[in-house]
XYZ file of C-alpha atoms in Angstrom:
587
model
C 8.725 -19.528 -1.884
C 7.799 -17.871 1.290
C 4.714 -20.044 2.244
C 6.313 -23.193 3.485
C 8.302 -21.005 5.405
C 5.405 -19.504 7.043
C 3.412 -22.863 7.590
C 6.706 -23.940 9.021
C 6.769 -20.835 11.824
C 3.187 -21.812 12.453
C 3.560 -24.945 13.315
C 6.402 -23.524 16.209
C 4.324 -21.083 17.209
C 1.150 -22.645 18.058
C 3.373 -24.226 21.062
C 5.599 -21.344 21.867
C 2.497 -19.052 22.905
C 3.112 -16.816 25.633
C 2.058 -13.963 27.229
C 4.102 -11.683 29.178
C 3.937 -7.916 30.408
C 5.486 -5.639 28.223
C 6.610 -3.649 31.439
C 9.539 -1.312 32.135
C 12.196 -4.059 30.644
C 10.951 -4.325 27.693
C 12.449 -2.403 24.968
C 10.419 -2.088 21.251
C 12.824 -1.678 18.236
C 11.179 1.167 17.853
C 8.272 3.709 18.949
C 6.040 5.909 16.567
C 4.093 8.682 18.114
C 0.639 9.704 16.204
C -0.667 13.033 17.255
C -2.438 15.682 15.341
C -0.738 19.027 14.355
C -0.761 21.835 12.431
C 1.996 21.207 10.008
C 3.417 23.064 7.001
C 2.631 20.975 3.351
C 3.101 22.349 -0.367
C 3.470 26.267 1.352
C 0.247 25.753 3.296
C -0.313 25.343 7.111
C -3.025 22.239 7.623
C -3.992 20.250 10.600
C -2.748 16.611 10.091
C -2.254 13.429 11.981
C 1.917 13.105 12.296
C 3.904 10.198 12.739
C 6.845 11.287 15.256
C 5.894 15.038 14.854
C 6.479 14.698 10.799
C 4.959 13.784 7.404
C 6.585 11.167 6.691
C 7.256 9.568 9.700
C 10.770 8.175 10.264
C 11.862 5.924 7.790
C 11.794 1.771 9.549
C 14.967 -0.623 8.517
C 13.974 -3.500 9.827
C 16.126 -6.862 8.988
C 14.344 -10.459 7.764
C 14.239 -13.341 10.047
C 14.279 -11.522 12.958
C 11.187 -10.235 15.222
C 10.804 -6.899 15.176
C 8.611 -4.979 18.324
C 7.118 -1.441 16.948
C 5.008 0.485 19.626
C 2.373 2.515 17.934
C 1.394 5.374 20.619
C -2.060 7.034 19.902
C -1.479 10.409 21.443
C -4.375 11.780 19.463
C -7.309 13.213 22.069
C -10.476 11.946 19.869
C -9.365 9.629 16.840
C -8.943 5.839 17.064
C -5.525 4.568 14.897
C -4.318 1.140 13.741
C -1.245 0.782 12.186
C -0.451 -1.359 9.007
C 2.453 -2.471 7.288
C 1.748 -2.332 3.901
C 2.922 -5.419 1.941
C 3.829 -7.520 4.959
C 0.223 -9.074 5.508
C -0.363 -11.221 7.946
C 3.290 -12.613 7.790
C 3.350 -11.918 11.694
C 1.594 -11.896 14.664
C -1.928 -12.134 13.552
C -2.933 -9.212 15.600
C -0.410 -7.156 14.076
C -1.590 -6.856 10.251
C -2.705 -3.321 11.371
C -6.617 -3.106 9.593
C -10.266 -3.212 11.608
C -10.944 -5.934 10.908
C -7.927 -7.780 11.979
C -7.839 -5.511 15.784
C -9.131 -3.743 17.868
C -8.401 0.384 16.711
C -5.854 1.484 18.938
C -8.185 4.104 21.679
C -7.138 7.497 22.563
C -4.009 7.679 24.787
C -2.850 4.216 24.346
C -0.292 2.233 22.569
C -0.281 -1.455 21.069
C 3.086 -3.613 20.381
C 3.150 -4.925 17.099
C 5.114 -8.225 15.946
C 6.371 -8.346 12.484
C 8.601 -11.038 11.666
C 9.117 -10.537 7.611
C 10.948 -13.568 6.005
C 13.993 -13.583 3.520
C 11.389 -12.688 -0.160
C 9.996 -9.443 2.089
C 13.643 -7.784 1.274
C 12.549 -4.538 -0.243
C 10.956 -1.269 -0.652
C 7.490 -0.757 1.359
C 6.033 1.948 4.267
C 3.604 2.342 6.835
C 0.096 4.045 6.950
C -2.625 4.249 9.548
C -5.734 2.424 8.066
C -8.278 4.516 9.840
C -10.553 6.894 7.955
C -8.402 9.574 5.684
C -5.429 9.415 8.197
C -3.299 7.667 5.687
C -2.892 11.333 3.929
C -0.212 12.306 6.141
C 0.300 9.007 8.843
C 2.745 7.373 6.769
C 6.421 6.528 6.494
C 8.655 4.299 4.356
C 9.654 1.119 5.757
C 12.676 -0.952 4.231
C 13.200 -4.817 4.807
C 17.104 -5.064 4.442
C 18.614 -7.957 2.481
C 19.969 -11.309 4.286
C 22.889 -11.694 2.274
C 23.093 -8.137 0.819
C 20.718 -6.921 -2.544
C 21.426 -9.049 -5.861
C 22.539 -5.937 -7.587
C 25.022 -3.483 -7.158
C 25.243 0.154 -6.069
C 26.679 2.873 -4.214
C 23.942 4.580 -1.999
C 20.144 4.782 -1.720
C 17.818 7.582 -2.178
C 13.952 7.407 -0.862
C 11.237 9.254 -3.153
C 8.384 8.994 -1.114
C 5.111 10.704 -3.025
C 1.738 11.875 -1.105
C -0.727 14.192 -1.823
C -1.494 17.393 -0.203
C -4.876 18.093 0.049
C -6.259 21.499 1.565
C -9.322 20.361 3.285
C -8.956 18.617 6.987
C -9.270 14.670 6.962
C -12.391 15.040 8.918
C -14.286 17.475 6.146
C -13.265 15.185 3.626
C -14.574 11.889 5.225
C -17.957 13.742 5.772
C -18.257 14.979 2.523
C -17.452 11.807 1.153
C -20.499 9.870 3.359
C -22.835 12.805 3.429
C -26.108 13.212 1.297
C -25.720 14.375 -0.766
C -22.438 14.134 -1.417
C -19.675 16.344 -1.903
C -15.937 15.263 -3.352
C -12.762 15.720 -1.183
C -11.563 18.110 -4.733
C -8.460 17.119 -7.188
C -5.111 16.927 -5.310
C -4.092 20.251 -4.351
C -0.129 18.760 -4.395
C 2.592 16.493 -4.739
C 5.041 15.882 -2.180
C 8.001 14.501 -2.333
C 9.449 13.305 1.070
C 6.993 15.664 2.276
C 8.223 18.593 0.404
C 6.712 20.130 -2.493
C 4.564 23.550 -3.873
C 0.310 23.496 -3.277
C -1.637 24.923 -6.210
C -1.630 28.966 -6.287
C 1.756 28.900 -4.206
C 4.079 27.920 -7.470
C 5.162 31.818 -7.366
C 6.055 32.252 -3.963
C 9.685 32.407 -3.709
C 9.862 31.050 -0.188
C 8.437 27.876 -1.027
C 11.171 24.987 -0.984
C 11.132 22.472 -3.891
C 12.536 19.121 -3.082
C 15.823 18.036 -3.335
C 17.480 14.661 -4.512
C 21.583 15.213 -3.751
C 23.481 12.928 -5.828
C 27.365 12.501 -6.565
C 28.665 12.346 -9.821
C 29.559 8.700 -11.561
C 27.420 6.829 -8.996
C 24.644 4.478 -9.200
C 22.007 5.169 -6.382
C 18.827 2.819 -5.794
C 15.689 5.027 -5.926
C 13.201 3.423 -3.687
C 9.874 5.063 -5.469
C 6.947 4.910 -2.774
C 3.307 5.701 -3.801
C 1.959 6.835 -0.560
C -0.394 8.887 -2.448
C -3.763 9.479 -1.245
C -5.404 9.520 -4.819
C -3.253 10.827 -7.064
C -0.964 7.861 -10.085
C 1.951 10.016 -10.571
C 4.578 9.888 -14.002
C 7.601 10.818 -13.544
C 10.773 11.006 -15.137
C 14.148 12.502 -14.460
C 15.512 15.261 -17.288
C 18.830 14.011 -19.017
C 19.052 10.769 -17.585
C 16.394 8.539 -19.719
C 17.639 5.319 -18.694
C 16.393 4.163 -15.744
C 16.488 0.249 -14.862
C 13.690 -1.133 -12.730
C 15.004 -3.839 -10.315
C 11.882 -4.390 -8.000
C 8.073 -3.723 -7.723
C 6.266 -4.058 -4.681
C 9.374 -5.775 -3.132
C 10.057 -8.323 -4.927
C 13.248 -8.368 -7.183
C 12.868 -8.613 -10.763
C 14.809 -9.236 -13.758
C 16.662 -5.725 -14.779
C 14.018 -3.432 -17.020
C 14.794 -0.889 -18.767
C 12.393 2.566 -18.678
C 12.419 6.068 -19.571
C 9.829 6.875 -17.235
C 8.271 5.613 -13.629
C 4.427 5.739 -13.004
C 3.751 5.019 -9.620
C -0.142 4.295 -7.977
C -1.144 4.406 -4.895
C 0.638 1.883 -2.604
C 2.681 0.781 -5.718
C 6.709 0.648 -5.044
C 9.350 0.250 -8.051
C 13.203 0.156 -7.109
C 15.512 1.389 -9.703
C 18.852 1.646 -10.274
C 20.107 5.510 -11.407
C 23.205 5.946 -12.916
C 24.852 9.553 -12.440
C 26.991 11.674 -14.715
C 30.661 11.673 -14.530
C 32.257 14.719 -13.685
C 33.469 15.552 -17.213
C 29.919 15.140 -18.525
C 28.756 18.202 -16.234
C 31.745 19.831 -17.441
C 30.581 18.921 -20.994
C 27.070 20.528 -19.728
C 28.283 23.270 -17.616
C 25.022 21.732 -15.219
C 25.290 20.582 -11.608
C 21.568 20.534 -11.371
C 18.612 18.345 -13.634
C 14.831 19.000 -13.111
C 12.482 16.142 -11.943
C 9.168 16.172 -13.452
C 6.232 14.820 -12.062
C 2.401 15.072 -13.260
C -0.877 13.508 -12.354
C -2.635 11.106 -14.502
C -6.237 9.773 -15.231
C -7.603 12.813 -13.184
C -10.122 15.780 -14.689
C -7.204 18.029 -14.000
C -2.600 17.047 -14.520
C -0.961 19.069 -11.297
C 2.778 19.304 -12.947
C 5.624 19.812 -10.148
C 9.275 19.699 -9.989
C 12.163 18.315 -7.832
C 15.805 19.184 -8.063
C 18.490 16.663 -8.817
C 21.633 17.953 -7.581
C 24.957 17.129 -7.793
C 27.364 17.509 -5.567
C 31.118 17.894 -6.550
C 33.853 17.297 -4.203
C 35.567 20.913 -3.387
C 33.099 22.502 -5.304
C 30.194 24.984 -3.541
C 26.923 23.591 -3.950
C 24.480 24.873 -6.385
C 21.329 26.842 -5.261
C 18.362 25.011 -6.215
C 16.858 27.269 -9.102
C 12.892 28.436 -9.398
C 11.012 25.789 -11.165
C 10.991 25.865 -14.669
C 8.353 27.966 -16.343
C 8.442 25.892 -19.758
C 8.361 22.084 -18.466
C 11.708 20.293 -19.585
C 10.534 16.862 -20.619
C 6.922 15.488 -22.277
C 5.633 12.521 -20.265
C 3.100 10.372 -21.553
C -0.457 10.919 -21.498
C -1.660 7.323 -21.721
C -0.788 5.042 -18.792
C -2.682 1.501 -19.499
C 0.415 -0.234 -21.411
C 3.530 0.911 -19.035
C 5.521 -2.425 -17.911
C 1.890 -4.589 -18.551
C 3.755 -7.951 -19.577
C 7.323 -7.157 -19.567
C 8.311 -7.427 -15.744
C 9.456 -11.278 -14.808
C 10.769 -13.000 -11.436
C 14.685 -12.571 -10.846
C 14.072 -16.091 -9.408
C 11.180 -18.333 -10.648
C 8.130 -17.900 -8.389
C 6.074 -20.846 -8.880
C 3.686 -19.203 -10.992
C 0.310 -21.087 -10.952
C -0.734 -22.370 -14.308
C -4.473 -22.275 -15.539
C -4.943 -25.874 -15.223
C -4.049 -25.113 -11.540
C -6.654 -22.675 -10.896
C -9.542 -23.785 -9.003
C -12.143 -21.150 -8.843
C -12.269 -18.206 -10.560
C -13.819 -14.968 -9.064
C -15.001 -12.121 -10.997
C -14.962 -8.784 -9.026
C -17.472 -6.223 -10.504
C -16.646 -2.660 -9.785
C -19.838 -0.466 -9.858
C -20.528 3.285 -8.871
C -24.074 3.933 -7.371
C -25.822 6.761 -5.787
C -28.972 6.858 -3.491
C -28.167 10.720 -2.723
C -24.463 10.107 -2.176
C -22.037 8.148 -4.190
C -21.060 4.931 -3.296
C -18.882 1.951 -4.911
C -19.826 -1.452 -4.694
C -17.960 -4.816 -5.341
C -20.847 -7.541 -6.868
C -23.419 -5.388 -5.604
C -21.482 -5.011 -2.095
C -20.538 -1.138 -0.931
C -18.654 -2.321 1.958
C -15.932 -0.725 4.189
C -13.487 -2.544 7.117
C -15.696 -0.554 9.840
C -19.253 -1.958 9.197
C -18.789 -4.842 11.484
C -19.349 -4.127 14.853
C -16.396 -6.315 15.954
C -13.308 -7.190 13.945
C -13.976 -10.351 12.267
C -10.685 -11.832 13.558
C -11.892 -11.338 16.956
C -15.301 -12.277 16.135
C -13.917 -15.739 14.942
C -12.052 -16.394 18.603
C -15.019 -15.370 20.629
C -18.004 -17.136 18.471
C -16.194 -19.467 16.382
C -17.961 -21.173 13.204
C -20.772 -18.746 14.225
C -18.882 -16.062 12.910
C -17.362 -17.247 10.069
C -18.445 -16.378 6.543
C -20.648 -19.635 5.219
C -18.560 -20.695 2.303
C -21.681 -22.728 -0.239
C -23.476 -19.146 0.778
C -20.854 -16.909 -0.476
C -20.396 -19.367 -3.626
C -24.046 -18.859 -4.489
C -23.952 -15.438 -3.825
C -21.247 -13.981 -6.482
C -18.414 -14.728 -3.610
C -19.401 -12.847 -0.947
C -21.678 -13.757 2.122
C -24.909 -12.112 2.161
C -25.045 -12.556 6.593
C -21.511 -11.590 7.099
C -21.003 -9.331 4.094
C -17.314 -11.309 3.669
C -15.738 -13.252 0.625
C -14.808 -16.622 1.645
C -11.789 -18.914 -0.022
C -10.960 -22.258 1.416
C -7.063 -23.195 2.058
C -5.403 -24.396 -0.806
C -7.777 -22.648 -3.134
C -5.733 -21.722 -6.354
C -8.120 -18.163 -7.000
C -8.119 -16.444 -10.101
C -9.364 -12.981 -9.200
C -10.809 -10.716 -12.270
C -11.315 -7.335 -10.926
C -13.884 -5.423 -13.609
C -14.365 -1.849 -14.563
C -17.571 -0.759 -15.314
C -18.704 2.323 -16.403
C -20.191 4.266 -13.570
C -24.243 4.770 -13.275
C -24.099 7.953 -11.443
C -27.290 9.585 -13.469
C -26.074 7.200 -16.196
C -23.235 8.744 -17.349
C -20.853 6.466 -17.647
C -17.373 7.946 -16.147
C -14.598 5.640 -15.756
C -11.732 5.432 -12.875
C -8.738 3.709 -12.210
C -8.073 1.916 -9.460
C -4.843 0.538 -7.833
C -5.949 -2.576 -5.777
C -3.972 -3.742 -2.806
C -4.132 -7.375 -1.425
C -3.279 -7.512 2.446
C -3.534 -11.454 1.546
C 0.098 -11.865 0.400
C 1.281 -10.996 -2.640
C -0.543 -12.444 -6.159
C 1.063 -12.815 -9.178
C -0.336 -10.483 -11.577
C -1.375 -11.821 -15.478
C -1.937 -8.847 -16.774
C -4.864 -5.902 -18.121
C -7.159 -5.415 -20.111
C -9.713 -3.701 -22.239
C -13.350 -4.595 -22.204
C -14.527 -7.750 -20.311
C -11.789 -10.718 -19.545
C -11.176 -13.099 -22.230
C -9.434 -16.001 -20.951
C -8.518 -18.082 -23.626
C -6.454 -14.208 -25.421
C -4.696 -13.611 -22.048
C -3.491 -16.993 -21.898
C -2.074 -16.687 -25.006
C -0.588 -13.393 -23.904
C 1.322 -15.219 -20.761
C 2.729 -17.755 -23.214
C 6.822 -17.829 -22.269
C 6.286 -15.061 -19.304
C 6.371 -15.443 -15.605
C 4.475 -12.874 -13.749
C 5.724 -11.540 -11.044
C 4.423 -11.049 -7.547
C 2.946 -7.808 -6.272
C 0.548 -6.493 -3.868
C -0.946 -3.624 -5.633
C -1.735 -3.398 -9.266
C -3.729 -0.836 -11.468
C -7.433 -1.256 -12.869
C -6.436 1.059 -15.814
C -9.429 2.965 -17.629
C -8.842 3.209 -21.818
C -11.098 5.918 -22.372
C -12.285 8.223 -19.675
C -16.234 7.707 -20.221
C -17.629 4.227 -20.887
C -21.525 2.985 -21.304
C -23.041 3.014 -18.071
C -22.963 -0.205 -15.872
C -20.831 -1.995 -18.538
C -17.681 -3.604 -18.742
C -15.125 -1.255 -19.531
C -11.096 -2.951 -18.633
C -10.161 -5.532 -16.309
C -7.320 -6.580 -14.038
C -6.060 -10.199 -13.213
C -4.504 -11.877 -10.897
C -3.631 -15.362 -9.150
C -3.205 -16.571 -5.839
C -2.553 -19.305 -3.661
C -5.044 -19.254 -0.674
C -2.073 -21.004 2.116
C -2.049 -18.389 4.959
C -5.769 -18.844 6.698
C -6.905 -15.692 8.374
C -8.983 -12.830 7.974
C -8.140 -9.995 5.365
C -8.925 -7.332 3.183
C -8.960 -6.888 -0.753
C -9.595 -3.062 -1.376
C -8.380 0.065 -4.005
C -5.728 2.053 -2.311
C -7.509 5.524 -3.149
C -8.441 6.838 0.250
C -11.684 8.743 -0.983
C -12.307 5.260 -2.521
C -11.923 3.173 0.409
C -14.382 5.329 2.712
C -16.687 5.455 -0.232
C -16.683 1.514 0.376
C -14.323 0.483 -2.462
C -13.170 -2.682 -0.512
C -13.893 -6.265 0.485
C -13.410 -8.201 3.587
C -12.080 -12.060 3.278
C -12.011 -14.757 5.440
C -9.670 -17.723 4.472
C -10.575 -21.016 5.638
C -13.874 -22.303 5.947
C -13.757 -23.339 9.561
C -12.839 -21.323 12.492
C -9.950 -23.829 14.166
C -8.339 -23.210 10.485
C -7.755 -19.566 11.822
C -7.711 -19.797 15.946
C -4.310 -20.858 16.325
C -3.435 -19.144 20.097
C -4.842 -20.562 22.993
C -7.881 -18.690 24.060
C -6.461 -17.813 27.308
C -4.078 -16.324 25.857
C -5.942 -13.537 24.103
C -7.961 -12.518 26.243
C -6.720 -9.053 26.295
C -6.976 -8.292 22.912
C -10.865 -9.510 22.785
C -12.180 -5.770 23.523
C -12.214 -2.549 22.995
C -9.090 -0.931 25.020
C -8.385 -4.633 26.482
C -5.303 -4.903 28.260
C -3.114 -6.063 25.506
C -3.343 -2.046 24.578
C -0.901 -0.033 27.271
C -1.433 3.333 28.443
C 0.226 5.541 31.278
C -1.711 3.943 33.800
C -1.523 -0.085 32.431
C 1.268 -2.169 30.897
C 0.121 -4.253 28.357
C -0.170 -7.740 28.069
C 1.041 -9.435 24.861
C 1.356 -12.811 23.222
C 4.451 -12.675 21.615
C 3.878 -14.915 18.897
C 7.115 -15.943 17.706
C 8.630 -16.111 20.749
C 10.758 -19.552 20.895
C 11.781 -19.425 17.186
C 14.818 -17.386 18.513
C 16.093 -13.513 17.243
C 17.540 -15.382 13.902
C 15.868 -18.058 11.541
């Protein structure tokens, strides 16, 4: 388990604080640029915040047990930009978790050093996003946590499949829309990327627009690293001729081999599989060098379908051109998405799965859709996003203490959350059993049903499982009988039908968690247009504020305000606790 490991860094660090300039001799691993440009996406020209110029960014290696410095530059004129690394958490500085309510946004024309020190169970498949507004679109890039010892399985290379959406309206008319009254929708996904490559709606007949490419060698087996960077869109997808495909990881964390014909992949959802190529005499047996990819949206009004090339490459032999996309599509994916890998994916190594008997609380999460001229979701009554408090919690806690924390008995009385601080509140070694419910939406009554993929910046939970209808504890434990869960940080609230009755429970998503790591975090569904539409909840864990204020005062000072001098700019070097500074460059 990771856990011990962290309480054991925690302990170190609370003595090793220290601040130092991060002048002209210090050196970060590595430096991402944001700025906003007009960039090319799906055959379309759209302004966009960038990461390094591009969308993606540059793809991160970073290695485990070993402090890693990334400086995040804000180059953007008017927009404020944090940074997170998405399935990391807090397991790092605890400035660095990259939300607002964990920092200070990063101002206009200044940078901030973050400190990410994953541990040995972070090996794996993950990226980067800003978590400001609809940035997240197009700020992203994958990020991959190499293996101490090298991976538990074997293979010959790695290939990246990194999936956003392209949308056709700016970030900013979308975020309006989406808070205006009344309200109007961002609109369905207007693309599918892949690696930043792909063909917008109406430009599927212009013969200048580039599919993507996969390039792959004959009698090979590749790890696909499958990353849902989507902004909205759950994406099926499957590769033509080569149905068996075995699923080593989700969410970075190995699991047992699985076998699948197909990959679904949410937003903020990773799955690592091993692909096994063709020899050369089956191509010969073929006469093909090149296999479609076939993608399409699911659980949306409208399916956008799109292709990808898989090409082979043979050794002396010229390189296929990559043909026009296929006017008949190649394969039939499946239209129903609630039962794909739901109790079949288990631990490579056991995981110290919580029992029942170990749970302590358990905390039902009601999702509800509202209007009052716009639209609005709410968790327990709560429409709540990670800007509403003036100052960051986190920072809130070191400046005013126990005055700023969540009251604990208030939240417990109050369906979990708050009412003063509008947080959820879980004391350390809490054992939480977190049922997140569907309900049919009460937008003029009507009923309509979503799904949701929820993402924990809390760690990763161990996920028992889906459902339709309302939770029934006593048939899912029956269903977890002989199977481990495994651990994940974002799962999907699946819909079974696509209208439901209004304000009633309609499917349900489970998970479990150990509350060890106190600190200050957010619960929230990974769909952008969701998240500004308040589709997430704040958390606070520990019930006292010394639980949580584990550097010095003193030492912090600079990160206590807006553009404080822990954020650099051309005129100021910053000043920075590094947090893990005497635990040395290897565990």
């Amino acid at each position: 388990m990771f856990f011990p490991f962290i309480w054991f860094l925690s302990c170190i660090t609370v003595q090793a604080t220290l601040v130092r300039k991060h002048d002209e001799t210090f050196m970060p691993d590595f430096s991402l640029r944001v700025t906003v440009k007009n960039i090319s996406q799906g055959c379309f020209i759209r302004e966009s915040v960038v990461v390094n110029g591009t969308s993606p960014g540059p793809t991160l290696r970073i290695k485990p047990n070993k402090v890693t410095w990334i400086r995040v530059y804000n180059d953007m004129a008017d927009q404020n930009l944090t940074m997170h690394w998405h399935g990391l958490s807090q397991r790092m500085a605890i400035f660095s978790d990259g939300t607002p309510v964990s920092q200070w946004p990063i101002a206009p024309m200044h940078y901030f050093d973050y400190e990410i020190l994953p541990g040995e169970s972070d090996a794996g498949t993950t990226f980067y996003h800003s978590h400001v507004g609809f940035q997240a679109v197009t700020a992203n890039g994958a990020l991959i946590v190499e293996d101490v010892r090298g991976p538990p399985y074997h293979y010959d290379g790695e290939r990246i499949l990194q999936l956003t959406d392209y949308f056709n309206k700016t970030d900013s008319v979308i975020e309006q829309g989406l808070t205006s009254n009344p309200f109007v929708w961002s609109g369905e996904t207007n693309g599918i990327l892949i690696n930043g490559v792909g063909v917008g709606i109406g430009k599927q007949n212009v013969s200048s627009c580039k599919l993507p490419v996969i390039d792959v060698l004959p009698g090979k087996v590749y790890r696909m690293r499958m990353i849902g960077a989507t902004a909205l869109s759950h994406v099926s997808l499957a590769f033509e001729s080569h149905e068996n495909l075995t699923i080593i990881a989700a969410d970075a964390r190995y699991t047992q081999p699985h076998n699948a014909s197909h990959i679904q992949v949410g937003s903020g959802q990773r799955f690592d599989i091993l692909f096994k190529t063709k020899s050369i005499d089956e191509l010969k047996g073929l006469n093909r060098t090149q296999f479609w990819i076939q993608f399409e949206t699911r659980d949306r009004p409208s399916v956008y379908r799109g292709y990808a090339s898989l090409r082979y490459t043979i050794p002396g032999a010229k390189r296929a051109i990559t043909p026009p996309a296929p006017s008949i599509p190649p394969l039939s994916l499946p239209n129903t998405t609630y039962s794909w890998l739901e109790y079949s994916l288990q631990p490579l190594i056991p995981n110290d799965f919580p029992t029942a008997a170990e749970v302590t609380r358990r905390v039902t999460m009601t999702v509800q859709q509202f209007q009052n001229g716009s639209i609005y979701w709410a968790q327990n009554g709560l429409n709540w996003t990670d800007t509403q408090t003036p100052t960051p919690m986190l920072i809130d806690i070191y400046k005013r203490g126990d005055a700023a924390m969540p009251n604990h008995t208030r939240a417990l009385q109050n369906n979990g959350w708050d009412p003063i601080t509008k947080f959820w509140s879980a004391g350390v070694g809490e054992v939480l059993e977190i049922i997140i419910q569907n309900t049919g939406s009460l937008v003029k009554n009507a009923g309509g049903l979503d799904i949701h993929p929820f993402h924990a910046h809390a760690g990763h939970f161990y996920d028992i499982g889906c459902g339709n209808g309302t939770y029934d504890a006593v048939a899912n434990e029956e269903k977890l009988k002989g199977y481990q869960p495994v651990l994940r940080d974002t799962t999907m609230l699946y819909r079974y039908a696509a209208v439901g009755e209004a304000g009633k429970d309609a499917s349900w998503r489970g998970w479990r968690l150990r509350v060890n790591q106190p600190g200050v975090y957010v619960i929230h569904c990974h769909i952008l247009q969701h998240m500004v539409m308040g589709m997430s909840t704040g958390w606070v864990f520990g019930t006292s504020a010394s639980e949580i204020q584990n550097i010095p005062y003193n030492d912090i000072s600079g990160y206590l305000d807006f553009g404080g001098n822990a954020y650099g700019s051309a005129a100021l070097y910053p000043e920075v606790v590094e947090y893990f500074k005497n635990v040395g460059p290897e565990i």
